[in-house]
Amino acid sequence: MGFLDNSGDIILDAVLTDLGRKRLSEGNGSFNVTKFALGDEEINYGLWNGNHPSGSAYYDLEIIQTPVLESFTNNTSTMKSRLMSYNNNELFYLPILKLNTSSGLMGQVHNEEKVHLVAVDAATQGTVGFGGEPKSLGGAGNKSGVLFGFTPADVDHMIIVDQGIDNSLYVSNLDNEGLREAGYIVEIDKRFGKIVDPNGDVIQVTRNNETSNLAVQDDDGILSYTITADEQTDIIELSPTGPFVFDGSKGSRLKFKIQASEILSSNDSYFDRYGFSKSIAMYQGGSISMKCIDTIVRVTGVKLGNSIDIPVRFVKHPAQS
Amino acid sequence: MSFKPLLAADKVTTRTLLHEAIPLTGTIVSGTYGTANIKNFAHGMFQSVYDYPYLSSSANHIFDITVGVGANSSLYSSVTNQKSKKANIYNQMSQVLVGYDVTGSILRFDEDGNISDGGTKLDNVMVFNFARLLSKDEIKKGSFRMDLGVTPTYSQDGGVFASRLKITDTSGSDGYLVNSPAGEYGILYATQSAGTNVLAADRDYAVGLVYYQAGIAIISGSVFNDTDLGGILNTSHGEVEFSDNGTGEHFDAILTGSQISGACDNIRNRINNIQFNNTIELNSSIYFCRAMNNEFNYSANPTYLSASQIRVKNVLSDNPVSYITTVGLYNTNNELLAVAKLSEPLKKSPDTEFTIRVRLDY
């Protein structure tokens, strides 16, 4: 996308997204604009210079010179960061989302790879052996940072996201300012996996006495789960207990696991197309070249709009390839 | 707190008519690219004109040209080449553009559009079908103009344009006819635009019809004939010749004796200029996205905070500031349906309010 001409009057470059066109073509009323949001994804607030020697008029000099890109039509590529409305103009701190990798909560990342690894089959999990579990990645659940993508219920390892103030100077209750997040949107590429609850079960919701799968798929194959604390108490804790990752005020906590897609478990085609091979340490001793796919699980707060991109690596033991 | 509902008063639908000027210089039609931009088909029913050699991917189809002879034409029995195809073209065009009578019979093109009162019928016609790429939703009424070279002597070097007729739908802008199944249409009138004593009389002659929504012009063969042959040209000026073989082949001769493609070649050689304005009917939804003073002053941008502290505040009492670059329009399922980008960041703080007008065109 090119930059928009910013030499004259402010102009607006509006397009339908690919999802918008899809909804329009469906003709079932799903193309119905009911609300709007404002975004600022090009802005780097780090350019704010509150100590500019020429005074406050120059604090945002570099920010307002930011060139703006033309509109993306891909619905998942835009509106990544949204502007927020709070009634209190004197907020000085705002909560963020942060990965809680505490061992006490089984949320660790893999020691060597520094990301969460998802073992896509039983051999990689170490729950069925090719030469025994010590030569597997997951060591039958003994290796921290390895999630079981084949049988998620068989291990306690999970991904944990905490909300809170990352500053010890603010320790007030977040509820005072309405800053506690009670809902999250979790997005994952359907080709590689889906989100399951900490028990390893499919996330479902019961509304009007009807139970349905919570996942919604967009035109790009991204699964989106809008999880709320009142419906999914296993997944969202509004007032969690420690250990915490924040020195300041503590907010809610999101916990989930990932189930690898069947195609990752059963064959190598996606690994060959989207992945790479990497030598990764086995549970006990030695390392072996394993097939990997790196992707991102995106978590966004429903109320406050904070987001965090969690890197995740799907891994397959070569003995199964 | 990041979404704001759009109320009924925030949505407006409008309809706008846009017009583009479409000038088709005669040289493109009759010679710039030789015949490389002219496509003939094995079926021989019509000829297509492109704005560039048609084998190039850059070429755009601009119009088709063909000829038709109705079964009621005095020439019909004399047609010796592609007789049925010329009749089929006439019937196809007239059934689409003029329609049927109460018995189901196909009506004929009528010179003044007053079909029921009889009058002069157009039975020997040239048909110009303009591509939708050019005519879009319709040809703008009152904007159509075609200049035809009617110098009697045949040549292929532009010498045929010394005498010219200007064919326009001058009445179209304030009067047009609506008794066609294909929409509105206007009468085309010919006047002399170059040369002397070109027309039989110093007046406008009705020589055809232009169907605005269909993007089709029907022009009578009378524009190339003098009054001795039932045409509109002055006998002292003489009818138009279409070959240099000394036989003085006039329009009736190519209509009866030539293939459709040959007739089209001859007609194209006489086209000096075509121009019209098209019309695009633009239906728009306008969304007024109102950011009030107490709204959208904070951001969820990851760079907005440093150790959870808002970067754009030096002290607690400073006003929060954010910068708008994007407007997203959503449905009730939080699906992003449309996105609009501002050409430069717009500073938002509690002492400012904005209404951003997002227009989606269909």
XYZ file of C-alpha atoms in Angstrom:
683
model
C 0.000 0.000 0.000
C 1.196 3.458 -0.796
C 1.105 6.473 1.469
C -1.790 8.894 1.218
C -1.087 12.371 -0.118
C -0.924 14.569 2.958
C 0.080 17.798 1.259
C -3.355 19.420 1.267
C -6.749 18.963 2.842
C -7.364 15.874 4.936
C -8.897 13.227 2.733
C -10.474 9.931 3.608
C -9.675 6.753 1.678
C -12.503 4.301 2.374
C -12.755 0.714 1.135
C -14.759 -2.385 1.906
C -12.675 -5.094 3.492
C -12.544 -8.553 1.970
C -14.808 -9.726 4.765
C -17.145 -6.809 4.091
C -17.402 -7.808 0.443
C -18.075 -11.392 1.473
C -20.834 -10.341 3.853
C -22.282 -8.050 1.175
C -22.361 -10.894 -1.328
C -24.121 -13.173 1.132
C -27.107 -10.835 1.051
C -28.377 -12.066 4.386
C -28.222 -8.788 6.228
C -24.851 -9.469 7.816
C -23.492 -6.442 5.986
C -25.013 -3.957 8.341
C -22.775 -1.277 9.770
C -23.882 -0.657 13.329
C -20.831 0.834 15.015
C -17.449 2.316 14.410
C -14.066 2.465 16.049
C -11.070 4.709 15.521
C -7.565 3.368 15.097
C -4.016 4.668 15.276
C -1.876 1.741 14.220
C 0.734 3.843 12.384
C 1.370 6.025 15.402
C 4.446 5.490 17.519
C 3.748 7.298 20.761
C 7.382 6.812 21.654
C 8.003 9.823 19.422
C 6.163 12.024 21.931
C 8.731 14.414 23.300
C 7.333 15.909 26.480
C 10.590 17.721 27.127
C 10.916 19.471 23.802
C 12.853 22.712 24.416
C 10.507 24.691 22.161
C 7.478 23.944 24.267
C 4.305 21.880 24.241
C 3.386 22.775 20.674
C 6.365 20.687 19.601
C 5.745 17.633 21.792
C 3.996 15.770 18.979
C 5.850 17.292 16.050
C 7.174 13.963 14.856
C 3.910 12.143 15.477
C 1.799 14.426 13.332
C 4.303 14.052 10.492
C 3.670 10.307 10.387
C 2.655 9.341 6.856
C -0.492 7.221 6.720
C -0.829 4.148 4.531
C -3.690 3.557 2.160
C -6.431 1.316 3.459
C -5.785 -2.409 3.643
C -8.659 -4.494 2.402
C -7.650 -7.464 4.538
C -9.830 -7.239 7.625
C -7.232 -8.893 9.827
C -4.461 -6.477 8.839
C -5.964 -3.266 10.042
C -7.506 -1.678 13.138
C -4.914 -3.463 15.256
C -4.924 -0.736 17.857
C -8.029 1.239 18.653
C -8.651 4.499 20.416
C -10.401 4.184 23.741
C -12.954 6.240 25.607
C -12.665 6.719 29.356
C -14.660 9.300 31.232
C -11.787 10.138 33.523
C -9.298 12.451 31.819
C -6.873 12.097 34.685
C -5.867 8.503 34.150
C -2.116 8.271 34.299
C -1.684 4.507 34.164
C -3.511 1.939 32.077
C -3.420 -1.839 32.302
C -1.692 -3.999 29.738
C -1.702 -7.684 28.865
C 1.326 -9.758 29.649
C 2.202 -13.417 29.341
C 2.390 -15.086 32.747
C 5.096 -17.718 32.436
C 5.212 -18.655 36.100
C 6.050 -22.283 36.708
C 3.536 -22.415 39.526
C 0.753 -21.854 37.025
C 2.207 -24.186 34.373
C 2.414 -21.284 31.959
C 6.112 -21.494 31.186
C 7.574 -21.148 27.732
C 10.055 -23.719 26.489
C 13.447 -23.114 28.111
C 15.516 -23.206 24.946
C 13.050 -21.978 22.326
C 11.581 -19.195 24.497
C 8.103 -19.745 23.091
C 5.257 -22.109 23.766
C 5.700 -25.288 21.756
C 2.673 -27.295 20.690
C 3.371 -30.987 20.122
C 1.058 -32.031 17.323
C 1.047 -35.804 17.764
C 1.430 -38.445 20.435
C 5.046 -39.223 19.610
C 6.047 -35.596 19.900
C 4.132 -35.320 23.154
C 5.993 -38.385 24.371
C 2.768 -40.116 25.240
C 3.545 -42.866 22.787
C 7.122 -43.709 22.128
C 9.563 -43.953 19.364
C 12.427 -45.073 21.522
C 10.631 -43.940 24.660
C 9.562 -40.652 26.133
C 13.068 -39.300 26.903
C 13.585 -38.936 23.182
C 10.345 -37.058 22.664
C 9.823 -33.315 22.834
C 7.253 -33.266 25.576
C 8.518 -36.081 27.752
C 4.978 -37.218 28.487
C 4.219 -33.907 30.120
C 7.434 -33.505 32.054
C 8.934 -30.830 29.832
C 7.677 -27.372 30.643
C 6.668 -25.082 27.817
C 5.387 -27.963 25.698
C 1.633 -27.961 25.231
C -0.068 -31.127 24.099
C -1.709 -30.287 20.802
C -2.845 -33.861 20.219
C -4.433 -34.573 23.588
C -4.568 -31.204 25.389
C -6.232 -32.661 28.476
C -3.253 -34.881 29.231
C -0.986 -32.120 30.475
C -1.450 -29.052 32.659
C 0.752 -26.785 30.547
C -1.184 -23.886 29.111
C -0.945 -20.292 27.957
C -1.712 -17.698 30.598
C -2.264 -14.013 29.965
C -2.536 -11.595 32.870
C -3.998 -8.116 32.812
C -2.676 -5.452 35.108
C -0.626 -2.324 35.710
C 3.036 -2.890 35.047
C 4.114 -0.238 37.489
C 4.434 -0.457 41.232
C 3.339 3.181 41.565
C -0.261 2.267 40.824
C -1.805 -0.287 43.100
C -5.420 0.893 43.271
C -8.233 -1.493 42.525
C -8.811 -1.519 38.764
C -12.542 -1.733 39.366
C -12.485 1.838 40.689
C -11.861 3.121 37.196
C -13.652 0.339 35.368
C -10.352 -0.953 34.056
C -10.759 -4.646 34.838
C -11.079 -6.668 31.653
C -13.914 -9.189 31.703
C -13.736 -10.457 28.145
C -11.110 -11.421 25.626
C -11.014 -12.155 21.919
C -8.579 -14.937 21.074
C -7.637 -15.443 17.428
C -5.766 -18.347 15.864
C -5.147 -19.567 12.340
C -7.551 -22.445 11.791
C -5.115 -24.280 9.555
C -2.912 -24.942 12.530
C -5.135 -25.293 15.523
C -7.970 -24.190 17.713
C -8.343 -22.881 21.241
C -9.526 -25.205 23.994
C -10.176 -24.510 27.646
C -7.723 -25.428 30.452
C -9.395 -28.823 30.708
C -8.708 -29.488 27.061
C -12.363 -29.221 26.110
C -13.851 -27.417 23.123
C -15.052 -23.966 24.129
C -18.792 -23.839 23.867
C -21.405 -21.384 24.936
C -24.987 -21.911 25.974
C -27.362 -19.115 25.066
C -31.131 -19.343 25.017
C -30.837 -23.020 25.974
C -28.780 -23.748 22.879
C -25.184 -24.862 23.108
C -22.888 -23.957 20.266
C -19.221 -23.731 19.448
C -17.859 -20.325 20.348
C -15.448 -20.111 17.414
C -16.300 -17.802 14.528
C -14.290 -18.103 11.337
C -13.605 -15.143 9.084
C -12.921 -15.169 5.349
C -9.189 -15.634 5.932
C -9.610 -18.762 8.021
C -8.909 -17.023 11.315
C -10.835 -18.534 14.209
C -12.033 -15.938 16.665
C -13.257 -16.720 20.178
C -14.971 -13.987 22.139
C -14.691 -15.255 25.691
C -16.431 -13.586 28.603
C -15.924 -14.139 32.305
C -19.582 -14.706 33.048
C -19.839 -17.500 30.472
C -16.389 -19.085 30.716
C -15.272 -19.154 34.333
C -12.706 -21.868 33.589
C -10.943 -19.622 31.127
C -11.193 -16.161 32.657
C -10.484 -15.469 36.309
C -11.611 -11.991 37.269
C -9.617 -11.945 40.517
C -6.835 -14.491 40.126
C -4.379 -15.554 42.759
C -0.588 -15.415 42.425
C 1.969 -15.720 41.181
C 1.566 -12.451 39.282
C 3.625 -10.757 36.628
C 2.655 -7.219 37.584
C 3.999 -5.106 40.401
C 1.033 -2.767 40.240
C -2.683 -3.427 40.220
C -3.820 -6.858 39.174
C -6.638 -7.434 36.735
C -8.135 -10.552 35.239
C -6.411 -13.653 33.902
C -6.997 -15.650 30.725
C -5.994 -19.321 30.505
C -6.260 -21.593 27.509
C -4.659 -24.447 25.616
C -4.233 -25.156 21.938
C -5.356 -28.223 20.050
C -3.399 -28.822 16.860
C -5.384 -29.282 13.686
C -5.906 -32.791 12.457
C -3.915 -32.142 9.324
C -0.841 -31.194 11.349
C -1.173 -34.378 13.339
C -1.759 -36.674 10.411
C 0.611 -35.473 7.696
C 3.443 -33.092 6.878
C 1.939 -31.053 4.064
C 1.468 -27.867 6.101
C 4.871 -28.276 7.720
C 6.435 -28.533 4.270
C 4.491 -25.535 2.950
C 4.538 -23.121 5.876
C 7.224 -24.445 8.148
C 10.877 -25.170 8.585
C 13.105 -27.691 10.321
C 14.961 -26.876 13.478
C 17.099 -28.808 15.884
C 15.250 -28.801 19.195
C 16.295 -30.386 22.480
C 14.510 -33.558 23.398
C 13.166 -34.102 26.866
C 16.242 -35.841 28.180
C 19.428 -35.375 26.279
C 20.344 -34.673 22.735
C 18.465 -32.790 20.121
C 16.883 -33.672 16.852
C 15.714 -31.765 13.799
C 11.978 -31.341 14.104
C 9.410 -29.891 11.752
C 8.095 -26.550 12.959
C 5.508 -23.941 12.065
C 5.611 -20.555 13.775
C 2.378 -18.662 14.147
C 0.789 -16.106 16.422
C -2.142 -16.317 18.762
C -3.592 -12.886 19.261
C -5.401 -11.928 22.462
C -7.358 -8.682 22.613
C -9.290 -7.279 25.516
C -12.933 -6.743 24.632
C -13.391 -3.741 26.886
C -10.026 -1.997 26.932
C -8.727 -3.048 23.531
C -5.264 -4.018 24.767
C -3.743 -6.799 22.766
C -0.840 -9.159 22.891
C 0.569 -11.349 20.126
C 1.725 -14.644 21.563
C 4.245 -16.523 19.426
C 3.493 -20.238 19.242
C 5.442 -22.989 17.518
C 3.773 -26.177 16.317
C 6.310 -28.980 16.397
C 6.377 -32.489 14.983
C 8.846 -35.219 15.824
C 10.488 -36.530 12.644
C 9.833 -40.160 13.551
C 6.219 -39.465 12.682
C 7.033 -37.691 9.430
C -15.166 1.437 25.197
C -13.519 1.286 21.817
C -16.694 0.904 19.744
C -19.322 3.576 19.394
C -22.769 2.686 18.047
C -23.983 4.484 14.945
C -27.449 5.892 15.486
C -30.092 6.301 12.817
C -29.162 9.951 12.445
C -25.559 8.964 11.772
C -26.375 7.081 8.561
C -27.499 8.678 5.329
C -27.937 7.204 1.870
C -27.532 9.350 -1.204
C -27.681 8.937 -4.964
C -25.329 10.897 -7.180
C -24.991 10.956 -10.951
C -21.432 11.251 -12.180
C -20.574 12.023 -15.776
C -17.417 11.356 -17.741
C -16.600 12.811 -21.142
C -15.904 10.036 -23.659
C -14.172 11.335 -26.796
C -13.513 8.714 -29.477
C -11.346 10.234 -32.145
C -12.064 8.969 -35.598
C -8.442 8.066 -36.202
C -8.654 5.302 -33.614
C -11.739 3.999 -35.347
C -10.459 4.302 -38.867
C -6.723 4.160 -39.023
C -4.330 4.793 -36.152
C -3.658 1.112 -35.687
C -4.600 0.006 -39.195
C -6.905 -2.909 -38.629
C -5.023 -4.277 -35.610
C -7.634 -2.809 -33.275
C -10.522 -4.132 -35.345
C -11.746 -7.590 -34.528
C -13.840 -9.590 -36.955
C -15.482 -12.834 -36.013
C -15.993 -16.082 -37.907
C -19.748 -15.684 -37.557
C -19.503 -12.343 -39.369
C -22.384 -10.748 -37.470
C -20.559 -7.683 -36.214
C -17.182 -6.047 -35.859
C -15.553 -4.944 -32.605
C -13.455 -1.820 -32.232
C -10.767 -1.600 -29.570
C -8.734 1.364 -28.390
C -5.486 -0.514 -29.019
C -4.501 -3.617 -31.001
C -6.870 -6.150 -29.565
C -4.267 -8.868 -29.098
C -2.664 -6.685 -26.448
C -3.794 -7.102 -22.867
C -3.878 -3.295 -22.699
C -6.672 -3.100 -25.257
C -10.139 -2.033 -24.189
C -13.249 -2.858 -26.138
C -14.936 0.417 -26.998
C -17.802 -0.396 -29.324
C -19.249 -2.799 -31.858
C -20.539 -1.914 -35.248
C -22.862 -3.805 -37.541
C -25.563 -3.235 -40.140
C -29.123 -4.460 -40.381
C -31.672 -4.654 -43.163
C -35.298 -5.135 -42.222
C -37.571 -7.441 -44.172
C -39.732 -4.426 -45.056
C -36.836 -2.584 -46.598
C -37.017 -1.883 -50.301
C -33.470 -3.206 -50.456
C -34.206 -6.475 -48.722
C -34.945 -8.459 -51.858
C -31.736 -7.125 -53.404
C -29.481 -8.272 -50.604
C -27.152 -10.877 -52.013
C -24.604 -11.228 -49.238
C -25.400 -12.388 -45.683
C -29.047 -11.584 -46.230
C -30.353 -13.569 -43.313
C -27.684 -12.264 -40.966
C -28.472 -8.660 -41.832
C -32.149 -9.369 -41.271
C -31.391 -11.167 -38.036
C -29.371 -8.213 -36.776
C -32.214 -5.842 -37.641
C -34.781 -8.024 -35.940
C -32.630 -8.608 -32.874
C -32.020 -4.900 -32.406
C -35.595 -3.899 -33.041
C -37.094 -6.551 -30.758
C -34.791 -5.481 -27.947
C -35.007 -1.744 -28.525
C -38.470 -1.230 -30.039
C -40.338 -4.299 -28.865
C -43.448 -6.017 -30.169
C -46.916 -5.011 -31.221
C -50.066 -6.500 -29.717
C -49.879 -9.468 -32.070
C -46.344 -10.283 -30.987
C -44.783 -9.053 -34.195
C -41.490 -7.245 -33.971
C -41.827 -3.500 -34.425
C -39.602 -1.504 -36.729
C -37.378 1.421 -35.856
C -39.370 4.612 -36.250
C -37.759 7.855 -37.308
C -39.631 10.050 -34.824
C -40.322 7.400 -32.197
C -44.067 7.676 -32.716
C -44.525 4.009 -33.484
C -48.280 3.753 -33.510
C -48.797 6.589 -35.971
C -46.748 4.966 -38.683
C -44.532 7.558 -40.286
C -41.075 6.955 -41.663
C -39.449 3.731 -40.611
C -35.734 3.076 -40.458
C -35.197 -0.212 -42.279
C -31.590 0.119 -43.419
C -29.549 0.879 -40.380
C -26.069 1.043 -38.948
C -25.821 -0.101 -35.358
C -23.256 1.195 -32.879
C -23.207 -0.702 -29.587
C -21.021 1.083 -27.067
C -19.252 -1.018 -24.460
C -20.422 -0.716 -20.896
C -16.864 0.303 -20.060
C -17.643 3.578 -21.831
C -21.356 4.095 -21.519
C -21.480 2.867 -17.901
C -25.043 3.180 -16.615
C -26.238 5.306 -19.499
C -25.257 7.826 -22.135
C -25.985 11.280 -20.800
C -28.985 12.711 -22.586
C -28.162 15.549 -24.923
C -24.454 14.738 -25.042
C -24.216 12.352 -27.971
C -22.443 13.528 -31.097
C -21.101 11.689 -34.122
C -19.401 13.337 -37.076
C -19.500 11.475 -40.377
C -17.488 12.334 -43.451
C -19.778 12.521 -46.473
C -17.431 13.778 -49.166
C -18.641 11.824 -52.175
C -15.263 10.684 -53.455
C -13.817 7.647 -51.779
C -10.408 7.821 -50.165
C -8.651 6.347 -47.186
C -6.406 9.289 -46.406
C -8.907 11.412 -44.525
C -10.103 13.172 -47.676
C -13.621 11.935 -47.009
C -14.012 14.454 -44.198
C -14.110 17.636 -46.286
C -17.893 17.457 -46.102
C -19.254 16.381 -42.771
C -22.509 15.762 -41.001
C -22.923 16.340 -37.316
C -25.356 13.884 -35.772
C -26.564 14.832 -32.300
C -29.366 14.180 -29.868
C -29.818 17.881 -29.211
C -33.312 17.395 -27.878
C -32.201 14.700 -25.478
C -31.380 16.962 -22.584
C -34.913 18.360 -22.375
C -36.970 15.793 -24.252
C -36.709 12.111 -24.856
C -38.932 9.148 -25.509
C -39.903 6.419 -23.083
C -41.859 3.955 -25.221
C -38.979 1.515 -25.648
C -38.607 -1.687 -23.649
C -34.888 -0.888 -23.390
C -35.360 2.401 -21.586
C -35.224 5.998 -22.685
C -34.103 7.100 -26.107
C -33.666 10.217 -28.139
C -33.927 11.203 -31.777
C -30.668 11.804 -33.603
C -30.604 14.768 -35.944
C -28.085 15.449 -38.688
C -26.863 18.902 -39.638
C -24.112 20.046 -41.926
C -20.898 20.758 -40.044
C -18.377 21.141 -42.898
C -18.583 21.630 -46.657
C -21.156 23.405 -48.764
C -24.609 22.323 -49.937
C -24.215 19.043 -48.152
C -27.814 18.608 -47.100
C -30.828 18.719 -49.334
C -32.330 21.502 -47.242
C -31.015 23.792 -44.556
C -32.622 22.025 -41.629
C -32.133 19.216 -39.171
C -32.893 15.730 -40.429
C -33.963 12.936 -38.128
C -31.564 10.155 -39.004
C -31.550 7.774 -36.097
C -32.145 6.933 -32.487
C -29.881 6.735 -29.473
C -30.893 4.433 -26.633
C -29.404 5.942 -23.521
C -29.464 3.072 -21.039
C -28.744 0.445 -23.674
C -25.813 2.461 -25.008
C -26.805 1.827 -28.614
C -27.070 4.247 -31.532
C -29.120 3.304 -34.570
C -28.338 5.443 -37.613
C -30.165 5.331 -40.870
C -28.309 4.626 -44.087
C -29.966 7.755 -45.425
C -27.066 9.841 -44.119
C -24.911 8.545 -46.959
C -27.493 8.851 -49.753
C -28.730 11.828 -51.682
C -32.394 12.532 -52.130
C -32.493 10.576 -55.389
C -31.733 7.477 -53.340
C -34.080 8.435 -50.519
C -31.341 10.052 -48.467
C -30.736 13.488 -46.999
C -27.759 14.674 -49.043
C -28.175 17.291 -51.694
C -28.241 15.843 -55.202
C -25.804 18.527 -56.271
C -23.475 17.294 -53.572
C -23.988 13.676 -54.530
C -24.170 10.460 -52.575
C -21.233 8.949 -50.765
C -19.088 6.448 -52.644
C -17.581 3.516 -50.804
C -15.020 2.230 -53.243
C -12.481 3.594 -55.651
C -13.017 0.997 -58.305
C -14.879 3.415 -60.516
C -18.225 1.772 -60.024
C -19.525 4.523 -57.748
C -20.617 2.026 -55.148
C -22.973 3.797 -52.762
C -24.315 2.817 -49.349
C -27.193 0.737 -50.674
C -24.714 -1.261 -52.711
C -22.512 -2.145 -49.754
C -25.573 -2.921 -47.691
C -26.804 -5.401 -50.243
C -23.609 -6.672 -51.800
C -20.974 -6.587 -49.072
C -20.527 -8.772 -46.092
C -21.304 -7.135 -42.772
C -17.588 -6.827 -42.006
C -16.963 -5.101 -45.333
C -19.826 -2.711 -44.746
C -18.457 -1.970 -41.291
C -15.007 -1.254 -42.737
C -16.552 1.271 -45.104
C -18.588 2.930 -42.380
C -15.607 3.202 -40.033
C -13.660 4.971 -42.764
C -16.319 7.699 -42.633
C -16.318 8.207 -38.872
C -14.622 11.478 -38.048
C -15.462 11.660 -34.386
C -17.766 10.235 -31.716
C -18.261 11.771 -28.339
C -20.689 11.584 -25.490
C -20.807 11.839 -21.752
C -21.614 8.752 -19.803
C -23.514 8.553 -16.545
C -22.607 6.605 -13.454
C -25.304 6.207 -10.872
C -23.525 6.236 -7.567
C -25.417 5.050 -4.524
C -23.629 6.022 -1.367
C -23.972 5.257 2.287
C -22.573 8.011 4.427
C -21.649 7.304 8.010
C -21.071 10.236 10.315
C -18.581 9.000 12.872
C -18.763 11.489 15.709
C -15.952 11.635 18.233
C -17.179 13.803 21.089
C -14.920 15.653 23.490
C -14.860 12.867 26.065
C -14.407 10.032 23.592
C -11.424 8.365 21.938
C -8.852 10.335 23.903
C -6.881 7.258 24.951
C -5.312 4.511 22.892
C -4.728 0.770 23.080
C -1.670 1.216 20.869
C 1.189 -0.817 22.420
C 3.447 2.259 22.224
C 0.945 4.380 24.151
C 2.240 3.133 27.458
C 5.662 2.850 28.965
C 5.598 0.687 32.080
C 1.828 1.165 31.995
C 2.248 4.940 32.187
C 0.681 7.048 29.463
C 3.512 8.545 27.407
C 1.626 11.623 26.267
C 1.161 12.870 29.831
C 3.905 14.453 31.855
C 1.703 14.885 34.885
C -1.612 13.428 35.946
C -3.560 16.565 35.092
C -2.338 16.718 31.496
C -5.018 16.088 28.955
C -4.864 12.674 27.325
C -4.065 12.810 23.632
C -4.516 10.315 20.834
C -4.094 10.451 17.062
C -6.691 9.170 14.633
C -5.430 7.581 11.417
C -8.119 5.005 10.735
C -11.875 4.602 10.936
C -13.270 1.078 11.077
C -16.919 0.249 10.397
C -18.245 -2.891 12.100
C -21.350 -5.017 12.235
C -22.920 -6.338 15.408
C -20.555 -9.333 15.421
C -17.563 -6.980 15.604
C -16.603 -7.907 12.050
C -14.661 -5.195 10.270
C -16.690 -4.480 7.128
C -15.047 -1.305 5.869
C -12.044 0.763 6.705
C -11.151 4.362 5.970
C -7.779 6.023 6.337
C -7.155 9.679 7.009
C -4.400 11.232 4.940
C -2.713 12.534 8.073
C -3.029 11.852 11.791
C -5.757 13.827 13.497
C -5.026 14.888 17.056
C -7.817 14.024 19.484
C -8.012 15.361 23.001
C -10.774 16.326 25.446
C -10.855 19.845 24.010
C -11.646 18.700 20.473
C -14.595 17.061 18.738
C -14.682 15.625 15.241
C -17.277 14.316 12.857
C -15.605 12.101 10.286
C -17.760 11.490 7.241
C -17.125 8.070 5.717
C -18.768 7.455 2.359
C -19.123 4.003 0.846
C -20.107 3.959 -2.806
C -21.964 1.145 -4.507
